Short mmCIF file of C-alpha atoms and ligand atoms in Angstrom, two decimals:
data_model
loop_
_atom_site.label_atom_id
_atom_site.label_comp_id
_atom_site.label_asym_id
_atom_site.label_seq_id
_atom_site.Cartn_x
_atom_site.Cartn_y
_atom_site.Cartn_z
CA MET R 154 28.12 -16.72 -38.04
CA ASN R 155 30.60 -16.59 -35.17
CA ARG R 156 28.96 -16.19 -31.81
CA TYR R 157 30.61 -14.53 -28.84
CA ALA R 158 29.92 -14.52 -25.10
CA VAL R 159 29.18 -11.09 -23.63
CA THR R 160 29.50 -10.89 -19.84
CA VAL R 161 28.25 -8.03 -17.71
CA ALA R 162 30.98 -7.27 -15.13
CA GLY R 163 30.32 -7.44 -11.41
CA GLY R 164 28.49 -10.76 -11.41
CA GLY R 165 25.99 -9.81 -14.13
CA PRO R 166 24.58 -12.17 -16.72
CA THR R 167 26.32 -13.59 -19.78
CA PHE R 168 24.55 -13.69 -23.14
CA GLU R 169 25.50 -14.53 -26.71
CA ALA R 170 25.91 -12.08 -29.57
CA GLY R 171 26.65 -12.94 -33.16
CA ALA R 172 29.36 -11.26 -35.22
CA GLY R 173 27.67 -8.21 -36.77
CA GLU R 174 24.89 -8.22 -34.18
CA ARG R 175 24.45 -5.09 -32.03
CA ILE R 176 25.23 -5.85 -28.39
CA LEU R 177 22.09 -4.09 -27.16
CA GLY R 178 19.88 -6.01 -29.60
CA ALA R 179 21.50 -9.32 -28.65
CA ALA R 180 20.94 -8.59 -24.94
CA ARG R 181 17.28 -7.68 -25.48
CA ARG R 182 16.72 -10.78 -27.61
CA ALA R 183 18.19 -12.81 -24.73
CA GLY R 184 15.99 -11.05 -22.14
CA VAL R 185 18.96 -9.27 -20.51
CA TRP R 186 17.98 -5.70 -19.60
CA LEU R 187 20.91 -3.43 -20.26
CA PRO R 188 20.30 0.30 -19.88
CA PHE R 189 19.19 2.05 -23.07
CA GLU R 190 16.78 4.67 -24.22
CA CYS R 191 16.99 5.88 -27.81
CA GLY R 192 18.38 2.72 -29.42
CA TRP R 193 20.31 4.61 -32.11
CA GLY R 194 23.14 6.70 -30.67
CA SER R 195 21.91 9.97 -29.15
CA CYS R 196 21.09 9.43 -25.46
CA ALA R 197 24.34 7.84 -24.12
CA LEU R 198 22.36 5.67 -21.69
CA CYS R 199 23.66 2.46 -23.26
CA LYS R 200 27.30 3.52 -22.86
CA VAL R 201 29.46 0.84 -21.25
CA THR R 202 33.13 0.43 -20.46
CA LEU R 203 34.69 -2.31 -22.50
CA VAL R 204 36.58 -4.19 -19.81
CA GLU R 205 37.80 -6.97 -22.10
CA GLY R 206 37.53 -7.80 -25.77
CA GLU R 207 37.25 -6.05 -29.14
CA VAL R 208 34.23 -4.54 -30.89
CA GLY R 209 33.31 -3.03 -34.24
CA LEU R 210 31.79 0.49 -34.16
CA LEU R 211 28.86 0.94 -36.54
CA PHE R 212 28.35 4.67 -35.93
CA PRO R 213 31.66 6.16 -34.64
CA ASP R 214 30.29 9.73 -35.01
CA ALA R 215 27.08 9.06 -33.04
CA PRO R 216 26.05 12.17 -31.06
CA ALA R 217 26.48 10.28 -27.77
CA VAL R 218 30.15 9.48 -28.43
CA THR R 219 32.71 11.98 -27.09
CA PRO R 220 36.42 12.18 -27.90
CA ARG R 221 37.22 10.89 -24.38
CA ASP R 222 35.20 7.71 -24.93
CA ALA R 223 37.82 6.01 -27.14
CA ARG R 224 40.58 6.73 -24.59
CA ARG R 225 38.45 5.29 -21.80
CA ARG R 226 37.28 2.30 -23.85
CA ARG R 227 33.67 3.39 -23.67
CA ILE R 228 31.28 2.18 -26.33
CA LEU R 229 27.57 2.36 -27.13
CA THR R 230 25.99 -1.09 -27.01
CA CYS R 231 23.34 0.07 -29.51
CA GLN R 232 26.02 0.78 -32.15
CA SER R 233 28.74 -1.81 -31.40
CA THR R 234 29.16 -5.41 -32.49
CA PRO R 235 31.44 -8.04 -30.93
CA ARG R 236 34.67 -9.19 -32.55
CA SER R 237 35.61 -11.45 -29.62
CA ASP R 238 34.18 -12.53 -26.28
CA LEU R 239 33.50 -9.39 -24.25
CA THR R 240 33.18 -8.15 -20.70
CA ILE R 241 31.26 -4.87 -20.37
CA LYS R 242 30.42 -2.60 -17.47
CA PRO R 243 27.36 -0.31 -17.82
CA LEU R 244 27.89 3.32 -16.77
CA ALA R 245 24.22 4.02 -16.08
CA VAL R 246 24.00 2.50 -12.63
CA GLY R 247 20.72 1.51 -11.07
CA LEU R 248 19.19 0.67 -14.42
CA MET R 249 20.34 -2.91 -14.69
CA VAL R 250 17.27 -4.15 -12.92
CA ARG R 251 14.53 -1.87 -14.18
CA SER R 252 11.44 -1.60 -12.04
CA GLU R 253 9.37 -2.33 -15.13
CA THR R 254 11.27 -5.52 -16.02
CA PRO R 255 8.36 -7.94 -15.45
CA ALA R 256 6.24 -6.13 -18.01
CA GLU R 257 9.15 -5.57 -20.42
CA ARG R 258 8.91 -7.17 -23.85
CA PRO R 259 12.04 -8.71 -25.31
CA THR R 260 12.97 -7.15 -28.61
CA ALA R 261 12.02 -9.37 -31.55
CA ASP R 262 13.00 -9.37 -35.21
CA HIS R 263 10.30 -9.19 -37.84
CA THR R 264 9.98 -8.94 -41.57
CA GLY R 265 7.29 -6.52 -42.71
CA GLU R 266 5.63 -6.19 -46.11
CA LEU R 267 4.40 -2.72 -46.97
CA VAL R 268 0.63 -3.09 -47.44
CA GLY R 269 -0.63 0.47 -46.94
CA ARG R 270 0.58 3.96 -47.79
CA ASP R 271 -1.60 7.11 -47.49
CA GLU R 272 -0.85 10.79 -47.90
CA LEU R 273 -1.86 12.53 -44.68
CA GLY R 274 -0.35 15.97 -45.22
CA PRO R 275 2.54 17.75 -46.94
CA ASP R 276 5.32 15.11 -47.12
CA ILE R 277 3.61 13.21 -44.29
CA ARG R 278 2.43 9.66 -44.81
CA ARG R 279 0.94 6.75 -42.94
CA PHE R 280 2.71 3.43 -43.64
CA VAL R 281 1.26 0.05 -42.73
CA PHE R 282 3.46 -3.06 -42.67
CA ARG R 283 2.12 -6.59 -42.35
CA LEU R 284 4.44 -8.66 -40.14
CA GLU R 285 4.70 -12.43 -40.29
CA ARG R 286 3.23 -12.59 -36.76
CA ALA R 287 1.60 -10.24 -34.28
CA ALA R 288 3.83 -7.49 -32.86
CA ASP R 289 4.20 -7.40 -29.09
CA PHE R 290 4.97 -3.96 -27.66
CA ARG R 291 3.57 -1.29 -25.44
CA GLU R 292 1.73 1.58 -27.08
CA GLY R 293 4.04 4.58 -27.39
CA GLN R 294 7.13 2.48 -28.16
CA TYR R 295 9.05 2.47 -31.43
CA ALA R 296 10.59 0.10 -33.94
CA ILE R 297 13.94 0.25 -35.71
CA LEU R 298 13.43 -0.19 -39.45
CA ASP R 299 16.38 -1.62 -41.34
CA PHE R 300 16.37 -0.53 -44.99
CA GLY R 301 19.53 -2.48 -45.83
CA ASP R 302 23.10 -1.24 -46.44
CA GLY R 303 23.35 -0.33 -42.75
CA LEU R 304 20.59 2.30 -43.04
CA ARG R 305 18.47 2.01 -39.90
CA ARG R 306 16.05 4.53 -38.45
CA CYS R 307 13.62 4.63 -35.52
CA TYR R 308 9.86 5.10 -36.05
CA SER R 309 7.15 5.22 -33.38
CA MET R 310 4.29 2.82 -33.87
CA SER R 311 0.89 4.52 -34.05
CA SER R 312 -1.05 1.24 -33.99
CA ARG R 313 -2.05 -0.96 -31.06
CA SER R 314 0.03 -3.92 -29.92
CA GLY R 315 -1.10 -7.48 -30.66
CA SER R 316 -1.72 -7.18 -34.40
CA PRO R 317 0.46 -8.22 -37.34
CA LEU R 318 -0.40 -4.85 -38.93
CA VAL R 319 1.98 -2.16 -37.68
CA GLU R 320 1.38 1.47 -38.59
CA PHE R 321 3.67 4.51 -38.64
CA VAL R 322 3.14 8.23 -39.32
CA THR R 323 6.26 9.67 -40.87
CA LYS R 324 7.64 12.79 -42.48
CA ARG R 325 9.81 12.91 -45.56
CA TYR R 326 12.83 15.19 -45.45
CA PRO R 327 13.90 15.72 -49.07
CA GLY R 328 17.42 14.54 -49.77
CA ARG R 329 17.91 12.83 -46.41
CA ALA R 330 18.69 9.15 -46.34
CA GLY R 331 16.23 7.31 -44.08
CA SER R 332 13.01 9.18 -44.64
CA GLU R 333 13.60 9.30 -48.43
CA ARG R 334 14.16 5.53 -48.45
CA LEU R 335 11.01 4.88 -46.44
CA HIS R 336 8.88 7.24 -48.52
CA SER R 337 10.07 5.73 -51.78
CA LEU R 338 9.20 2.12 -50.81
CA PRO R 339 6.66 0.62 -53.20
CA LEU R 340 3.71 -1.42 -51.92
CA GLY R 341 4.86 -5.02 -51.53
CA ALA R 342 8.41 -4.03 -50.49
CA THR R 343 9.80 -5.74 -47.41
CA VAL R 344 11.90 -4.31 -44.57
CA GLU R 345 13.35 -5.81 -41.42
CA LEU R 346 11.97 -4.42 -38.17
CA GLU R 347 13.35 -4.72 -34.66
CA LEU R 348 10.85 -3.96 -31.89
CA PRO R 349 10.03 -2.81 -29.32
CA TYR R 350 12.25 -0.03 -28.04
CA GLY R 351 11.48 3.02 -25.93
CA ASP R 352 10.21 4.15 -22.60
CA MET R 353 7.19 6.23 -23.63
CA TRP R 354 4.51 3.85 -22.51
CA LEU R 355 1.55 4.59 -20.28
CA ARG R 356 2.13 4.28 -16.54
CA PRO R 357 -0.76 2.96 -14.46
CA GLY R 358 -2.29 5.07 -11.68
CA ALA R 359 -4.78 7.82 -11.17
CA ARG R 360 -2.69 10.86 -12.06
CA PRO R 361 -3.82 12.99 -15.01
CA VAL R 362 -2.19 12.05 -18.31
CA VAL R 363 -0.69 14.78 -20.49
CA LEU R 364 0.13 13.77 -24.08
CA ILE R 365 2.18 16.24 -26.12
CA ALA R 366 2.94 15.82 -29.83
CA GLY R 367 4.97 18.01 -32.15
CA GLY R 368 4.41 17.23 -35.85
CA VAL R 369 4.79 13.51 -36.58
CA GLY R 370 5.26 12.97 -32.84
CA ILE R 371 1.54 12.35 -33.16
CA SER R 372 2.49 8.79 -34.20
CA ALA R 373 3.39 7.76 -30.63
CA VAL R 374 0.62 9.86 -29.11
CA LEU R 375 -1.98 8.22 -31.40
CA ALA R 376 -1.02 4.80 -30.09
CA LEU R 377 -1.38 5.99 -26.49
CA LEU R 378 -4.71 7.65 -27.26
CA ARG R 379 -6.03 4.54 -28.97
CA GLN R 380 -5.05 2.53 -25.89
CA LEU R 381 -6.69 5.00 -23.47
CA HIS R 382 -9.81 5.17 -25.65
CA ALA R 383 -10.21 1.38 -25.85
CA ALA R 384 -9.90 1.15 -22.05
CA VAL R 385 -12.32 4.11 -21.56
CA ASP R 386 -9.66 5.31 -19.14
CA PRO R 387 -11.26 7.49 -16.44
CA ARG R 388 -8.15 9.65 -15.85
CA PRO R 389 -8.12 13.26 -17.05
CA VAL R 390 -6.27 13.15 -20.39
CA LEU R 391 -5.00 16.45 -21.80
CA VAL R 392 -3.69 16.30 -25.36
CA PHE R 393 -1.49 19.04 -26.84
CA TYR R 394 -0.69 18.88 -30.54
CA GLY R 395 1.44 21.46 -32.32
CA ALA R 396 2.51 21.93 -35.94
CA GLY R 397 3.30 24.67 -38.44
CA SER R 398 0.09 24.90 -40.46
CA ARG R 399 -3.31 23.19 -40.37
CA PRO R 400 -2.46 20.66 -43.16
CA GLU R 401 0.49 19.46 -41.04
CA LEU R 402 -1.80 18.73 -38.11
CA VAL R 403 -2.39 15.26 -39.54
CA CYS R 404 -4.93 12.81 -38.09
CA TRP R 405 -6.58 15.73 -36.25
CA ASP R 406 -10.11 14.36 -36.79
CA GLU R 407 -9.17 10.97 -35.38
CA VAL R 408 -7.38 12.57 -32.43
CA GLU R 409 -10.49 14.70 -31.78
CA HIS R 410 -12.73 11.64 -31.95
CA LEU R 411 -10.54 9.64 -29.57
CA VAL R 412 -10.22 12.49 -27.08
CA HIS R 413 -13.95 13.15 -27.05
CA GLY R 414 -14.58 9.46 -26.32
CA LEU R 415 -12.60 9.77 -23.09
CA PRO R 416 -14.49 10.69 -19.91
CA GLY R 417 -11.86 13.28 -18.94
CA GLY R 418 -10.37 14.16 -22.35
CA SER R 419 -9.45 17.60 -23.69
CA LEU R 420 -7.57 18.61 -26.83
CA HIS R 421 -5.50 21.74 -27.50
CA GLY R 422 -3.95 22.49 -30.88
CA ALA R 423 -1.16 25.01 -31.53
CA LEU R 424 -0.11 26.34 -34.94
CA THR R 425 2.78 28.66 -35.66
CA SER R 426 1.28 29.68 -39.04
CA PRO R 427 -2.49 29.41 -38.53
CA GLU R 428 -5.09 30.30 -41.11
CA ASN R 429 -7.82 32.81 -40.30
CA GLY R 430 -10.40 31.32 -37.98
CA TRP R 431 -8.07 28.79 -36.28
CA PRO R 432 -9.68 28.34 -32.86
CA GLY R 433 -6.59 26.95 -31.09
CA THR R 434 -3.38 28.54 -29.86
CA ASN R 435 -1.48 30.79 -32.23
CA GLY R 436 2.11 29.81 -31.41
CA LEU R 437 4.16 26.94 -30.12
CA VAL R 438 2.95 23.92 -28.20
CA THR R 439 4.63 25.44 -25.11
CA ASP R 440 2.30 28.46 -25.50
CA ALA R 441 -0.66 26.04 -25.44
CA LEU R 442 0.77 24.38 -22.31
CA ALA R 443 1.11 27.76 -20.61
CA GLU R 444 -2.51 28.55 -21.49
CA HIS R 445 -4.22 25.22 -20.82
CA LEU R 446 -2.16 23.07 -18.44
CA PRO R 447 -3.13 24.15 -14.94
CA ALA R 448 -1.10 21.91 -12.58
CA PRO R 449 1.58 19.95 -14.47
CA GLU R 450 3.29 18.76 -11.27
CA THR R 451 0.27 16.52 -10.53
CA ALA R 452 0.37 14.72 -13.91
CA ASP R 453 2.38 12.14 -15.91
CA HIS R 454 3.68 13.54 -19.22
CA TYR R 455 4.41 11.77 -22.49
CA LEU R 456 5.91 13.72 -25.35
CA ALA R 457 7.28 13.04 -28.82
CA GLY R 458 8.45 15.16 -31.71
CA PRO R 459 11.41 17.01 -33.20
CA PRO R 460 14.33 17.77 -30.85
CA PRO R 461 13.74 21.56 -30.54
CA MET R 462 10.11 20.99 -29.56
CA VAL R 463 10.98 18.24 -27.07
CA ASP R 464 13.73 20.37 -25.51
CA ALA R 465 11.42 23.40 -25.22
CA VAL R 466 8.67 21.32 -23.60
CA LEU R 467 11.14 19.69 -21.20
CA ALA R 468 12.41 23.13 -20.15
CA HIS R 469 8.82 24.38 -19.75
CA LEU R 470 7.75 21.44 -17.60
CA ARG R 471 10.91 21.50 -15.49
CA ALA R 472 10.48 25.24 -14.88
CA ARG R 473 6.97 24.48 -13.64
CA GLY R 474 8.20 21.95 -11.11
CA VAL R 475 7.59 18.65 -12.92
CA GLU R 476 9.97 15.89 -11.81
CA LEU R 477 11.94 14.16 -14.57
CA THR R 478 10.50 10.81 -13.50
CA ARG R 479 7.08 12.15 -14.55
CA ILE R 480 8.19 12.89 -18.10
CA HIS R 481 8.59 10.16 -20.72
CA TYR R 482 9.70 11.32 -24.12
CA ASP R 483 11.07 10.45 -27.51
CA ARG R 484 13.20 13.03 -29.27
CA PHE R 485 12.96 12.32 -32.98
CA GLY R 486 16.60 12.86 -33.92
C1 LIG S 23 12.84 7.27 -30.84
C2 LIG S 23 12.57 7.88 -32.20
C3 LIG S 23 11.30 7.78 -32.76
C4 LIG S 23 11.04 8.36 -34.01
N1 LIG S 23 9.78 8.27 -34.53
C5 LIG S 23 9.51 8.85 -35.71
C6 LIG S 23 8.19 8.82 -36.26
O1 LIG S 23 7.26 8.25 -35.68
N2 LIG S 23 7.98 9.43 -37.45
C7 LIG S 23 8.99 10.08 -38.13
O2 LIG S 23 8.75 10.62 -39.22
N3 LIG S 23 10.25 10.12 -37.63
C8 LIG S 23 10.53 9.53 -36.45
N4 LIG S 23 11.80 9.57 -35.95
C9 LIG S 23 12.86 10.22 -36.75
C10 LIG S 23 13.47 9.19 -37.72
O3 LIG S 23 14.13 8.16 -37.01
C11 LIG S 23 14.53 9.81 -38.64
O4 LIG S 23 15.45 10.54 -37.86
C12 LIG S 23 13.88 10.71 -39.67
O5 LIG S 23 13.06 9.93 -40.54
C13 LIG S 23 14.94 11.44 -40.50
O6 LIG S 23 15.85 10.49 -40.97
P1 LIG S 23 16.74 10.76 -42.28
O7 LIG S 23 17.65 9.63 -42.46
O8 LIG S 23 15.82 11.13 -43.41
O9 LIG S 23 17.49 12.08 -41.88
P2 LIG S 23 19.02 12.22 -41.48
O10 LIG S 23 19.17 13.64 -41.03
O11 LIG S 23 19.88 11.76 -42.60
O12 LIG S 23 19.22 11.21 -40.27
C14 LIG S 23 18.39 11.30 -39.13
C15 LIG S 23 19.17 10.95 -37.90
O13 LIG S 23 19.77 9.66 -38.02
C16 LIG S 23 21.06 9.72 -37.47
N5 LIG S 23 21.96 8.70 -38.02
C17 LIG S 23 22.91 8.85 -38.93
N6 LIG S 23 23.57 7.70 -39.14
C18 LIG S 23 23.03 6.79 -38.32
C19 LIG S 23 23.28 5.42 -38.05
N7 LIG S 23 24.28 4.75 -38.63
N8 LIG S 23 22.48 4.77 -37.17
C20 LIG S 23 21.50 5.43 -36.55
N9 LIG S 23 21.22 6.73 -36.74
C21 LIG S 23 21.98 7.40 -37.62
C22 LIG S 23 21.55 11.12 -37.76
O14 LIG S 23 22.48 11.52 -36.76
C23 LIG S 23 20.29 11.96 -37.67
O15 LIG S 23 20.07 12.54 -36.40
C24 LIG S 23 12.08 9.03 -34.71
C25 LIG S 23 13.36 9.10 -34.14
C26 LIG S 23 13.61 8.56 -32.90
C27 LIG S 23 15.01 8.66 -32.33
S1 LIG S 24 22.89 5.96 -27.33
FE1 LIG S 24 20.79 5.79 -26.71
S2 LIG S 24 20.54 3.65 -26.53
FE2 LIG S 24 22.53 3.84 -27.30
#
């Protein structure tokens, strides 16, 4: 495979990227911290100006790409591969040297064999892959699963770091490419995984922790809860978990168990179509926040789930005076 030199303009580092290798992935493998957030094409944080060189675009219609980008030679490093030596200039200034860099894990490539598959709810499954070596990430982060033929999707890890067994909680959307492919994998199948990605990991400190999951967003929240539970973390931990109906509130018993094992834990469920006798909030997760979150501006917030839920929660928290730096989230789409 041809290898190319990628140089960050303005005296930044130079690293190597292979033909066909995503620039962002190559940088992370080399320990070079380029700005990024979603890893797949929606957030625009990885956008750079291509000062010199030629690239291939893997996802020209990515949501983060605008019609002006081509004219201005702007590309997404998460969806571009080198076709020559390159010089790039990140647009997201101030992120080149991230404050968290010392604790950052370089992204690694793994091969995973599917060793576990359970039905948790309607079209919702837990998948367990055994990697060839232990996975190193921070709880709350996600992996990119490569199903072949260029089909790659992000999935949050619900398991703890440091084990070769990596677990995911995922939803199947009938007729849609990635989730159908994942849900049709037989036991023993192998996939390539790239991890870790994402910014939704637990910040140290004494501030209350608010964890908010919509649907399968519980995957990332479970990992954070397992981490807090194992550490018997003394901080107040408020968990909000919303779904449509009770069967979709998967892993509820485990979430309840983990929360009750925390000195300052509390759990609030919200259902939009509850059955009779549901003791939680009848409505959206934002209704539960309005009811049960007294002083959000004093807390750190972590949220994951479908885009409409994440956007509604972001608007709710912002309206209540929470600074953006106190909100870490993954929008699942
Ligand atoms: C950070 C993150 C974490 C996630 N965690 C989970 C999780 O824990 N559990 C879970 O069930 N789901 C999770 N998702 C959602 C998951 O990645 C898929 O979007 C979901 O499975 C539906 O995929 P699909 O292919 O079936 O649907 P589709 O609607 O076909 O595709 C889903 C998304 O992929 C985008 N896409 C299309 N082509 C490409 C491409 N070439 N490269 C990259 N993206 C492309 C589409 O724009 C669309 O928004 C997460 C998403 C993100 C971004
Ligand atoms: S668009 Fe989000 S990391 Fe590339």
